[in-house]
Coordinates of N, CA and C in Angstrom, one line a residue:
R852 N 52.3 306.5 79.8 CA 53.5 307.2 79.9 C 54.5 306.7 79.0
P853 N 54.5 307.1 77.7 CA 55.4 306.7 76.7 C 56.8 307.4 76.9
A854 N 57.8 306.8 76.5 CA 59.2 307.4 76.6 C 60.0 307.0 75.3
L855 N 60.9 307.9 75.0 CA 61.7 307.7 73.8 C 63.1 307.5 74.3
V856 N 63.8 306.4 73.8 CA 65.2 306.1 74.1 C 65.9 306.1 72.8
L857 N 66.8 307.1 72.6 CA 67.4 307.3 71.3 C 68.8 308.0 71.5
D858 N 69.7 307.6 70.6 CA 71.0 308.2 70.5 C 70.8 309.6 69.8
E859 N 71.3 310.6 70.5 CA 71.1 312.0 69.9 C 71.8 312.1 68.5
V860 N 72.9 311.4 68.3 CA 73.5 311.5 67.0 C 72.6 311.0 65.9
I861 N 71.8 310.0 66.1 CA 70.9 309.5 65.1 C 69.8 310.5 64.9
D862 N 69.3 311.1 66.0 CA 68.2 312.1 65.9 C 68.7 313.3 65.1
Q863 N 70.0 313.7 65.3 CA 70.5 314.8 64.5 C 70.6 314.5 63.0
L864 N 70.9 313.2 62.7 CA 71.0 312.8 61.3 C 69.7 312.9 60.6
V865 N 68.6 312.8 61.3 CA 67.3 312.9 60.7 C 66.6 314.2 61.0
E866 N 67.5 315.2 61.3 CA 67.0 316.6 61.5 C 66.0 316.6 62.7
K867 N 66.3 315.8 63.7 CA 65.5 315.8 65.0 C 64.1 315.4 64.8
R868 N 63.8 314.6 63.7 CA 62.5 314.2 63.5 C 61.9 313.3 64.5
F869 N 62.7 312.4 65.1 CA 62.3 311.5 66.1 C 61.8 312.3 67.4
T870 N 62.7 313.2 67.9 CA 62.3 313.9 69.1 C 61.2 314.9 68.8
S871 N 61.2 315.5 67.6 CA 60.1 316.5 67.3 C 58.8 315.8 67.3
G872 N 58.7 314.6 66.6 CA 57.4 313.9 66.6 C 57.0 313.4 68.0
F873 N 58.0 312.9 68.8 CA 57.7 312.4 70.1 C 57.2 313.6 71.0
L874 N 57.9 314.7 71.0 CA 57.6 315.8 71.9 C 56.3 316.4 71.5
S875 N 56.0 316.5 70.2 CA 54.8 317.0 69.7 C 53.6 316.2 70.2
A876 N 53.7 314.9 70.0 CA 52.6 313.9 70.4 C 52.4 314.0 71.9
Q877 N 53.5 314.2 72.6 CA 53.5 314.2 74.1 C 52.6 315.3 74.6
Q878 N 52.4 316.4 73.8 CA 51.6 317.5 74.2 C 50.1 317.2 74.3
T879 N 49.8 316.1 73.7 CA 48.3 315.6 73.7 C 48.0 314.9 75.0
L880 N 49.1 314.6 75.8 CA 48.9 313.9 77.1 C 48.9 314.8 78.2
P881 N 48.3 314.4 79.3 CA 48.4 315.2 80.6 C 49.9 315.4 81.0
E882 N 50.2 316.6 81.5 CA 51.5 316.9 81.8 C 52.2 315.9 82.7
D883 N 51.5 315.2 83.6 CA 52.1 314.3 84.5 C 52.5 313.0 83.8
Q884 N 52.2 312.9 82.5 CA 52.6 311.7 81.7 C 53.7 312.1 80.8
H885 N 54.2 313.3 80.8 CA 55.4 313.7 80.0 C 56.7 313.1 80.6
I886 N 57.5 312.5 79.8 CA 58.8 312.0 80.2 C 59.8 312.5 79.2
D887 N 60.9 313.1 79.7 CA 62.0 313.5 78.9 C 62.6 312.3 78.2
P888 N 63.0 312.4 76.9 CA 63.6 311.3 76.2 C 65.0 311.0 76.9
F889 N 65.3 309.7 76.8 CA 66.7 309.3 77.3 C 67.6 309.3 76.1
M890 N 68.6 310.2 76.1 CA 69.5 310.4 75.0 C 70.9 310.4 75.5
N891 N 71.2 309.9 76.6 CA 72.6 309.9 77.2 C 73.4 308.7 76.7
W892 N 74.0 308.8 75.6 CA 74.8 307.7 75.0 C 76.3 308.1 75.1
G893 N 77.1 307.2 75.7 CA 78.5 307.3 75.7 C 79.1 305.9 75.6
S894 N 79.7 305.4 76.6 CA 80.2 304.0 76.6 C 79.0 303.2 77.0
L895 N 79.1 301.9 76.6 CA 78.0 301.0 76.9 C 77.7 300.8 78.4
E896 N 78.8 300.7 79.2 CA 78.6 300.5 80.6 C 78.0 301.8 81.3
E897 N 78.5 303.0 80.9 CA 77.9 304.2 81.4 C 76.5 304.4 80.9
D898 N 76.2 304.0 79.7 CA 74.8 304.1 79.2 C 73.9 303.3 80.0
K899 N 74.3 302.1 80.3 CA 73.5 301.1 81.1 C 73.1 301.7 82.4
K900 N 74.1 302.3 83.1 CA 73.9 302.9 84.4 C 72.9 304.1 84.3
A901 N 73.2 304.9 83.3 CA 72.4 306.1 83.2 C 71.0 305.8 82.8
F902 N 70.8 304.7 82.0 CA 69.5 304.3 81.6 C 68.7 303.8 82.8
K903 N 69.4 303.0 83.6 CA 68.7 302.4 84.8 C 68.2 303.5 85.8
T904 N 69.1 304.5 86.0 CA 68.7 305.7 86.8 C 67.5 306.4 86.2
W905 N 67.5 306.7 84.9 CA 66.5 307.3 84.2 C 65.2 306.5 84.3
F906 N 65.3 305.2 84.0 CA 64.1 304.3 84.0 C 63.4 304.3 85.4
E907 N 64.2 304.1 86.4 CA 63.7 304.1 87.8 C 63.0 305.4 88.2
K908 N 63.6 306.5 87.7 CA 63.0 307.8 88.0 C 61.6 308.0 87.3
H909 N 61.5 307.6 86.0 CA 60.3 307.9 85.3 C 59.3 306.8 85.2
N910 N 59.8 305.5 85.3 CA 58.9 304.3 85.3 C 57.9 304.4 84.1
P911 N 58.4 304.4 82.8 CA 57.5 304.6 81.7 C 56.7 303.3 81.5
D912 N 55.6 303.5 80.7 CA 54.7 302.3 80.4 C 55.2 301.7 79.1
I913 N 55.7 302.5 78.2 CA 56.2 301.9 76.9 C 57.4 302.7 76.4
L914 N 58.4 302.0 75.8 CA 59.6 302.6 75.3 C 59.6 302.5 73.8
F915 N 59.9 303.6 73.2 CA 60.2 303.7 71.7 C 61.7 303.7 71.5
I916 N 62.2 302.6 70.9 CA 63.7 302.4 70.8 C 64.1 302.2 69.4
L917 N 65.4 302.3 69.2 CA 66.1 301.9 67.9 C 67.0 300.7 68.2
Y918 N 67.7 300.7 69.3 CA 68.7 299.7 69.5 C 68.3 298.5 70.4
N919 N 68.6 297.3 69.9 CA 68.3 296.1 70.7 C 69.1 296.1 72.1
T920 N 70.1 296.9 72.2 CA 70.8 297.0 73.5 C 69.9 297.3 74.6
V921 N 68.9 298.1 74.4 CA 68.0 298.5 75.4 C 67.2 297.3 75.9
L922 N 66.9 296.4 75.1 CA 66.3 295.1 75.5 C 67.2 294.4 76.5
H923 N 68.5 294.3 76.3 CA 69.4 293.7 77.2 C 69.5 294.4 78.5
W924 N 69.5 295.7 78.5 CA 69.5 296.5 79.7 C 68.3 296.2 80.6
L925 N 67.1 296.1 79.9 CA 65.9 295.8 80.6 C 65.9 294.4 81.3
E926 N 66.4 293.5 80.5 CA 66.6 292.1 81.0 C 67.5 292.1 82.2
D927 N 68.6 292.8 82.1 CA 69.6 292.8 83.2 C 69.0 293.5 84.5
M928 N 68.1 294.4 84.3 CA 67.4 295.1 85.4 C 66.3 294.2 86.0
G929 N 65.9 293.1 85.3 CA 64.8 292.3 85.8 C 63.5 292.8 85.3
I930 N 63.5 293.7 84.3 CA 62.3 294.3 83.8 C 61.7 293.4 82.7
R931 N 60.5 293.0 82.9 CA 59.8 292.1 81.9 C 59.1 292.9 80.8
V932 N 59.3 292.4 79.6 CA 58.6 293.0 78.4 C 57.6 292.0 78.0
P933 N 56.3 292.3 77.9 CA 55.7 293.6 78.0 C 55.0 293.7 79.4
E934 N 55.2 292.8 80.3 CA 54.5 292.8 81.6 C 54.8 294.1 82.4
D935 N 56.0 294.5 82.4 CA 56.4 295.7 83.2 C 56.5 296.9 82.3
V936 N 56.9 296.8 81.1 CA 57.1 297.9 80.2 C 56.9 297.3 78.7
G937 N 56.2 298.1 77.9 CA 56.1 297.7 76.5 C 57.3 298.3 75.8
V938 N 57.6 297.7 74.6 CA 58.7 298.1 73.8 C 58.3 298.1 72.3
A939 N 58.5 299.2 71.6 CA 58.3 299.3 70.2 C 59.5 299.9 69.5
Q940 N 59.9 299.2 68.5 CA 61.1 299.7 67.7 C 60.7 300.7 66.7
L941 N 61.4 301.8 66.6 CA 61.1 302.8 65.6 C 61.5 302.3 64.2
E942 N 62.4 301.3 64.2 CA 62.8 300.7 62.9 C 62.8 299.2 63.2
W943 N 61.7 298.6 62.8 CA 61.5 297.1 63.1 C 62.5 296.3 62.3
R944 N 63.0 295.3 62.9 CA 64.0 294.4 62.3 C 63.6 293.0 62.2
E945 N 63.8 292.4 61.1 CA 63.5 291.0 60.9 C 64.2 290.1 61.9
S946 N 65.4 290.5 62.4 CA 66.2 289.7 63.3 C 65.5 289.6 64.7
R947 N 64.5 290.5 65.0 CA 63.8 290.5 66.2 C 62.3 290.5 65.9
P948 N 61.7 289.5 65.2 CA 60.3 289.6 64.8 C 59.3 289.7 65.9
N949 N 59.7 289.3 67.2 CA 58.8 289.3 68.3 C 58.7 290.8 68.9
I950 N 59.5 291.7 68.5 CA 59.4 293.1 68.9 C 58.6 293.9 68.0
A951 N 57.5 294.5 68.5 CA 56.6 295.3 67.7 C 57.3 296.5 67.2
G952 N 56.9 297.1 66.1 CA 57.5 298.3 65.7 C 57.1 298.7 64.3
M953 N 57.8 299.7 63.8 CA 57.5 300.3 62.5 C 58.5 299.8 61.4
D954 N 57.9 299.1 60.4 CA 58.7 298.6 59.3 C 58.8 299.8 58.3
Q955 N 60.0 300.3 58.2 CA 60.2 301.5 57.4 C 60.4 301.2 55.9
H956 N 60.4 299.9 55.6 CA 60.5 299.5 54.2 C 61.8 300.1 53.5
S957 N 62.9 300.0 54.1 CA 64.1 300.6 53.6 C 64.5 300.1 52.2
H958 N 64.1 298.9 51.9 CA 64.4 298.4 50.5 C 63.6 299.2 49.5
L959 N 62.4 299.6 49.8 CA 61.6 300.5 48.9 C 62.2 301.9 48.8
T960 N 62.7 302.4 49.9 CA 63.4 303.7 49.9 C 64.6 303.6 48.9
G961 N 65.4 302.6 49.0 CA 66.5 302.4 48.1 C 66.1 302.4 46.6
E962 N 65.0 301.6 46.4 CA 64.4 301.6 45.0 C 64.0 302.9 44.5
A963 N 63.3 303.7 45.4 CA 62.9 305.0 45.0 C 64.0 306.0 44.7
V964 N 65.1 305.8 45.4 CA 66.3 306.7 45.1 C 66.9 306.3 43.8
V965 N 67.0 305.0 43.5 CA 67.5 304.6 42.2 C 66.6 305.1 41.1
D966 N 65.3 305.0 41.3 CA 64.3 305.6 40.3 C 64.5 307.1 40.0
M967 N 64.8 307.8 41.1 CA 65.0 309.3 41.0 C 66.2 309.6 40.2
V968 N 67.3 308.8 40.5 CA 68.6 309.0 39.8 C 68.4 308.7 38.3
I969 N 67.8 307.6 38.0 CA 67.5 307.2 36.6 C 66.7 308.2 35.9
N970 N 65.7 308.8 36.5 CA 64.9 309.8 36.0 C 65.8 311.1 35.6
Q971 N 66.7 311.4 36.5 CA 67.6 312.6 36.3 C 68.5 312.3 35.1
I972 N 69.0 311.1 35.0 CA 69.8 310.7 33.8 C 69.0 310.8 32.5
H973 N 67.8 310.3 32.5 CA 67.0 310.3 31.3 C 66.6 311.7 30.9
N974 N 66.5 312.6 31.9 CA 66.2 314.0 31.6 C 67.4 314.9 31.5
N975 N 68.6 314.3 31.5 CA 69.9 315.0 31.3 C 70.0 316.1 32.4
E976 N 69.6 315.8 33.6 CA 69.7 316.7 34.7 C 71.0 316.5 35.5
R977 N 71.7 317.6 35.8 CA 72.9 317.4 36.5 C 73.0 318.4 37.7
G978 N 73.8 318.0 38.7 CA 74.0 318.9 39.8 C 72.8 318.9 40.8
I979 N 72.8 319.8 41.7 CA 71.8 319.9 42.7 C 70.6 320.5 42.1
P980 N 69.4 319.9 42.2 CA 68.2 320.5 41.6 C 67.8 321.8 42.2
K981 N 67.3 322.7 41.4 CA 66.9 324.0 41.9 C 65.8 323.9 42.9
F982 N 64.9 322.9 42.7 CA 63.8 322.6 43.6 C 63.8 321.1 43.9
P983 N 64.5 320.8 45.0 CA 64.7 319.4 45.4 C 63.3 318.7 45.7
L984 N 63.2 317.5 45.3 CA 62.1 316.7 45.5 C 62.4 315.7 46.6
S985 N 61.3 315.3 47.3 CA 61.5 314.2 48.3 C 60.4 313.2 48.1
T986 N 60.7 312.0 48.4 CA 59.8 310.9 48.3 C 59.6 310.2 49.7
L987 N 58.4 310.0 50.1 CA 58.1 309.4 51.3 C 57.6 308.0 51.1
V988 N 58.3 307.0 51.7 CA 57.8 305.6 51.7 C 57.1 305.4 53.1
G989 N 55.9 305.2 53.1 CA 55.1 305.0 54.4 C 55.6 303.8 55.1
S990 N 55.5 303.9 56.4 CA 55.9 302.8 57.3 C 54.6 301.9 57.6
S991 N 54.9 300.7 58.1 CA 53.8 299.8 58.4 C 54.0 299.3 59.9
W992 N 53.0 299.3 60.7 CA 53.1 298.8 62.0 C 53.1 297.2 62.0
I993 N 54.1 296.7 62.7 CA 54.3 295.2 62.8 C 53.9 294.8 64.2
E994 N 52.9 294.0 64.4 CA 52.6 293.5 65.7 C 53.7 292.7 66.3
G995 N 53.8 292.6 67.6 CA 54.8 291.8 68.3 C 54.4 291.6 69.7
D996 N 55.1 290.7 70.3 CA 54.8 290.3 71.7 C 55.3 291.3 72.7
S997 N 56.0 292.3 72.3 CA 56.6 293.3 73.2 C 55.7 294.4 73.7
V998 N 54.5 294.4 73.2 CA 53.5 295.3 73.7 C 52.2 294.6 74.1
R999 N 51.6 295.1 75.2 CA 50.4 294.5 75.7 C 49.2 294.7 74.7
K1000 N 48.4 293.7 74.6 CA 47.2 293.8 73.8 C 46.2 294.8 74.4
Q1001 N 45.6 295.6 73.7 CA 44.6 296.6 74.2 C 43.2 296.0 74.1

């Protein structure tokens, strides 16, 4: 029973790619394992209460998160990671190496952007391209103690 915990503003910034991917993958699971994403973000104290209510209602097996704040909420609720719930970060951070997640290689993304701009300069290209190009830097799974071993 996987669940997504995400700020809707962030999801909108990436054209709803997080929720689209999550909800699409959820269709491969039996319906009784579907959990609506938690996206109720306001003030921190309100968020914590709303999260607790949502978590107790759905009792997910694993959370896909972006913010370390969620880890503090779980701790405050007495929820043990990974014994009670697994946690995987959608954007793994070196500051929390024990949390499993996806390393999006942001530094390589920055390098790719610089390469694209340099290429435009060398080719005397200006303005918005008629046919925009995109570059994908693949992510890597980083093991961590926040998920149970299978």
